[in-house]
């Protein structure tokens, strides 16, 4: 048995959701979780919420990308000068000198078969990478030292059967699981909220008390809006009728405006997590114009990452995050500044910062 995590059952529509399953139009204000005030980004001119505090926004790039001033959270982004992050190398000649070890931070790796051979470069002493996932129910190449987070990618019978078969092989390296992947999008799982609620109850609820259970992974549409996702998830909550076990809310956020991105994450938490203290996992994030699918150039990507990582590390209700991506050949990220690895599979400048924090 895996270590049991505290498990919360959905208690019905969260605050801000009507009994008919529609989101109220009134602007979000703030919610209090314990003694912590969470302020929404309904008024971007006020700044960006960071764990209850408001941080002023500064635009520093002529290209128009809006980022936050650099903030280094205490104890989360530092790297010992005696243990420098690996530097550039070649595939098959990785720079890791010590056995791989998991870090203790919130950072995770989206790791697939084309992610290169140098996973150990992310996992040297001083790293903050604690978990990994691969859009699958099977660990495959996700490094064994990391907490692996499987996902039920779709709702068809074959995918559900494969998920259950994989579950028998998880062992002690799994403590959390995630439900359906982007079911609200036609090009992904494409499942109605009502059917998704039934699948979640059938497949995920039975793991209560053994694994921490995530809800369906939600994301923006190609315009960068979260309105479709909000409507779908509202309907999902209503269809669950207090019967879906959900311990965390996984979301994917992309953008070029850090103010908007953090505002969307905060709005999602205020709508679906704040009333019962359900934390957010940002399972995908990077600097990208969704209307063109074009990733940002290196300077803008690093600025966006710096701001988003600093905010996520200092925000109590963000429990985990994973940058997209650590691929060598998949998609177009090898040609833009978002990739954590180089074309040889070793760490890029952004990858070193992601895994080890800013250089000292």
mmCIF file of C-alpha atoms in Angstrom, residues 176-309:
data_model
loop_
_atom_site.group_PDB
_atom_site.id
_atom_site.type_symbol
_atom_site.label_atom_id
_atom_site.label_comp_id
_atom_site.label_asym_id
_atom_site.label_seq_id
_atom_site.Cartn_x
_atom_site.Cartn_y
_atom_site.Cartn_z
ATOM 1 C CA UNK A 176 -0.966 10.699 -6.514
ATOM 2 C CA UNK A 177 -3.055 10.107 -9.643
ATOM 3 C CA UNK A 178 -4.886 12.400 -12.064
ATOM 4 C CA UNK A 179 -8.238 11.999 -13.773
ATOM 5 C CA UNK A 180 -9.110 12.699 -17.418
ATOM 6 C CA UNK A 181 -6.881 14.854 -19.661
ATOM 7 C CA UNK A 182 -8.575 17.947 -21.125
ATOM 8 C CA UNK A 183 -12.018 16.328 -21.426
ATOM 9 C CA UNK A 184 -13.566 19.694 -22.311
ATOM 10 C CA UNK A 185 -11.643 19.954 -25.604
ATOM 11 C CA UNK A 186 -12.872 18.221 -28.752
ATOM 12 C CA UNK A 187 -9.306 17.526 -29.874
ATOM 13 C CA UNK A 188 -8.482 15.782 -26.578
ATOM 14 C CA UNK A 189 -10.641 13.475 -24.445
ATOM 15 C CA UNK A 190 -13.856 15.186 -25.627
ATOM 16 C CA UNK A 191 -16.108 13.882 -22.859
ATOM 17 C CA UNK A 192 -19.235 15.515 -21.510
ATOM 18 C CA UNK A 193 -19.139 16.706 -17.924
ATOM 19 C CA UNK A 194 -21.853 14.221 -16.995
ATOM 20 C CA UNK A 195 -19.973 11.244 -18.470
ATOM 21 C CA UNK A 196 -16.725 12.430 -16.913
ATOM 22 C CA UNK A 197 -18.338 12.520 -13.476
ATOM 23 C CA UNK A 198 -19.463 8.926 -13.937
ATOM 24 C CA UNK A 199 -15.992 7.821 -15.055
ATOM 25 C CA UNK A 200 -14.343 9.632 -12.157
ATOM 26 C CA UNK A 201 -16.627 7.943 -9.634
ATOM 27 C CA UNK A 202 -16.109 4.521 -11.218
ATOM 28 C CA UNK A 203 -12.349 4.623 -11.756
ATOM 29 C CA UNK A 204 -10.881 7.192 -9.363
ATOM 30 C CA UNK A 205 -13.056 7.063 -6.242
ATOM 31 C CA UNK A 206 -11.998 3.508 -5.468
ATOM 32 C CA UNK A 207 -8.437 4.726 -4.852
ATOM 33 C CA UNK A 208 -9.502 7.041 -2.020
ATOM 34 C CA UNK A 209 -7.224 6.745 0.981
ATOM 35 C CA UNK A 210 -4.489 5.041 -1.041
ATOM 36 C CA UNK A 211 -3.578 7.828 -3.470
ATOM 37 C CA UNK A 212 -4.138 11.552 -3.586
ATOM 38 C CA UNK A 213 -6.687 11.988 -6.380
ATOM 39 C CA UNK A 214 -6.627 14.850 -8.862
ATOM 40 C CA UNK A 215 -9.603 16.049 -10.844
ATOM 41 C CA UNK A 216 -9.619 16.257 -14.641
ATOM 42 C CA UNK A 217 -6.777 18.299 -16.149
ATOM 43 C CA UNK A 218 -8.264 21.547 -17.453
ATOM 44 C CA UNK A 219 -6.753 24.131 -19.789
ATOM 45 C CA UNK A 220 -7.402 27.198 -21.905
ATOM 46 C CA UNK A 221 -8.822 27.021 -25.403
ATOM 47 C CA UNK A 222 -6.837 28.162 -28.449
ATOM 48 C CA UNK A 223 -7.761 31.789 -27.762
ATOM 49 C CA UNK A 224 -6.187 31.626 -24.314
ATOM 50 C CA UNK A 225 -9.558 31.841 -22.553
ATOM 51 C CA UNK A 226 -10.622 29.667 -19.616
ATOM 52 C CA UNK A 227 -14.350 30.302 -20.103
ATOM 53 C CA UNK A 228 -15.030 26.951 -21.824
ATOM 54 C CA UNK A 229 -13.121 25.140 -19.083
ATOM 55 C CA UNK A 230 -15.001 27.019 -16.349
ATOM 56 C CA UNK A 231 -18.388 26.086 -17.810
ATOM 57 C CA UNK A 232 -17.389 22.435 -18.270
ATOM 58 C CA UNK A 233 -15.947 22.144 -14.755
ATOM 59 C CA UNK A 234 -18.999 23.797 -13.228
ATOM 60 C CA UNK A 235 -21.185 21.197 -14.954
ATOM 61 C CA UNK A 236 -18.798 18.477 -13.757
ATOM 62 C CA UNK A 237 -19.120 19.596 -10.135
ATOM 63 C CA UNK A 238 -22.896 19.602 -10.407
ATOM 64 C CA UNK A 239 -22.919 16.152 -12.057
ATOM 65 C CA UNK A 240 -20.668 14.792 -9.309
ATOM 66 C CA UNK A 241 -23.418 15.698 -6.828
ATOM 67 C CA UNK A 242 -21.025 15.575 -3.875
ATOM 68 C CA UNK A 243 -19.783 12.158 -4.962
ATOM 69 C CA UNK A 244 -16.403 12.762 -6.676
ATOM 70 C CA UNK A 245 -13.229 12.416 -4.635
ATOM 71 C CA UNK A 246 -10.895 15.285 -5.566
ATOM 72 C CA UNK A 247 -7.808 16.205 -3.542
ATOM 73 C CA UNK A 248 -6.174 18.633 -5.977
ATOM 74 C CA UNK A 249 -7.032 20.577 -9.126
ATOM 75 C CA UNK A 250 -4.625 20.054 -12.072
ATOM 76 C CA UNK A 251 -4.578 22.782 -14.721
ATOM 77 C CA UNK A 252 -2.491 23.770 -17.748
ATOM 78 C CA UNK A 253 -1.747 27.450 -18.332
ATOM 79 C CA UNK A 254 0.040 29.063 -21.270
ATOM 80 C CA UNK A 255 0.513 32.702 -22.174
ATOM 81 C CA UNK A 256 2.824 35.613 -22.872
ATOM 82 C CA UNK A 257 1.369 37.989 -20.268
ATOM 83 C CA UNK A 258 2.353 36.859 -16.787
ATOM 84 C CA UNK A 259 -0.303 39.057 -15.209
ATOM 85 C CA UNK A 260 -3.051 37.312 -17.167
ATOM 86 C CA UNK A 261 -1.627 33.832 -16.558
ATOM 87 C CA UNK A 262 -1.400 34.263 -12.802
ATOM 88 C CA UNK A 263 -4.815 35.885 -12.812
ATOM 89 C CA UNK A 264 -6.320 32.844 -14.552
ATOM 90 C CA UNK A 265 -4.714 30.435 -12.094
ATOM 91 C CA UNK A 266 -5.975 32.504 -9.176
ATOM 92 C CA UNK A 267 -9.465 32.724 -10.640
ATOM 93 C CA UNK A 268 -9.543 28.947 -11.039
ATOM 94 C CA UNK A 269 -8.548 28.462 -7.419
ATOM 95 C CA UNK A 270 -11.071 31.009 -6.182
ATOM 96 C CA UNK A 271 -13.861 29.320 -8.142
ATOM 97 C CA UNK A 272 -13.138 25.659 -7.508
ATOM 98 C CA UNK A 273 -10.602 25.300 -4.707
ATOM 99 C CA UNK A 274 -10.746 28.083 -2.141
ATOM 100 C CA UNK A 275 -14.047 27.183 -0.496
ATOM 101 C CA UNK A 276 -12.768 23.765 0.595
ATOM 102 C CA UNK A 277 -9.007 24.356 0.501
ATOM 103 C CA UNK A 278 -8.347 22.153 -2.545
ATOM 104 C CA UNK A 279 -4.871 23.042 -3.893
ATOM 105 C CA UNK A 280 -3.789 23.703 -7.470
ATOM 106 C CA UNK A 281 -1.273 21.728 -9.493
ATOM 107 C CA UNK A 282 -0.038 23.531 -12.625
ATOM 108 C CA UNK A 283 0.831 20.424 -14.630
ATOM 109 C CA UNK A 284 1.728 22.311 -17.829
ATOM 110 C CA UNK A 285 2.926 25.886 -18.244
ATOM 111 C CA UNK A 286 5.144 27.885 -20.546
ATOM 112 C CA UNK A 287 5.481 31.141 -22.471
ATOM 113 C CA UNK A 288 3.371 30.702 -25.609
ATOM 114 C CA UNK A 289 0.901 32.512 -27.838
ATOM 115 C CA UNK A 290 -1.928 29.984 -27.988
ATOM 116 C CA UNK A 291 -3.525 31.591 -31.034
ATOM 117 C CA UNK A 292 -0.467 30.644 -33.101
ATOM 118 C CA UNK A 293 0.973 27.903 -30.845
ATOM 119 C CA UNK A 294 4.274 29.766 -31.137
ATOM 120 C CA UNK A 295 6.575 29.590 -28.156
ATOM 121 C CA UNK A 296 8.442 32.627 -26.899
ATOM 122 C CA UNK A 297 12.068 33.405 -27.709
ATOM 123 C CA UNK A 298 14.598 32.537 -25.028
ATOM 124 C CA UNK A 299 14.769 35.925 -23.273
ATOM 125 C CA UNK A 300 10.998 36.289 -22.987
ATOM 126 C CA UNK A 301 10.539 32.640 -21.981
ATOM 127 C CA UNK A 302 13.080 32.943 -19.177
ATOM 128 C CA UNK A 303 11.514 36.175 -17.910
ATOM 129 C CA UNK A 304 8.035 34.622 -17.941
ATOM 130 C CA UNK A 305 9.363 31.479 -16.238
ATOM 131 C CA UNK A 306 11.212 33.458 -13.578
ATOM 132 C CA UNK A 307 8.065 35.371 -12.651
ATOM 133 C CA UNK A 308 5.744 32.368 -12.730
ATOM 134 C CA UNK A 309 8.086 30.082 -10.796
#
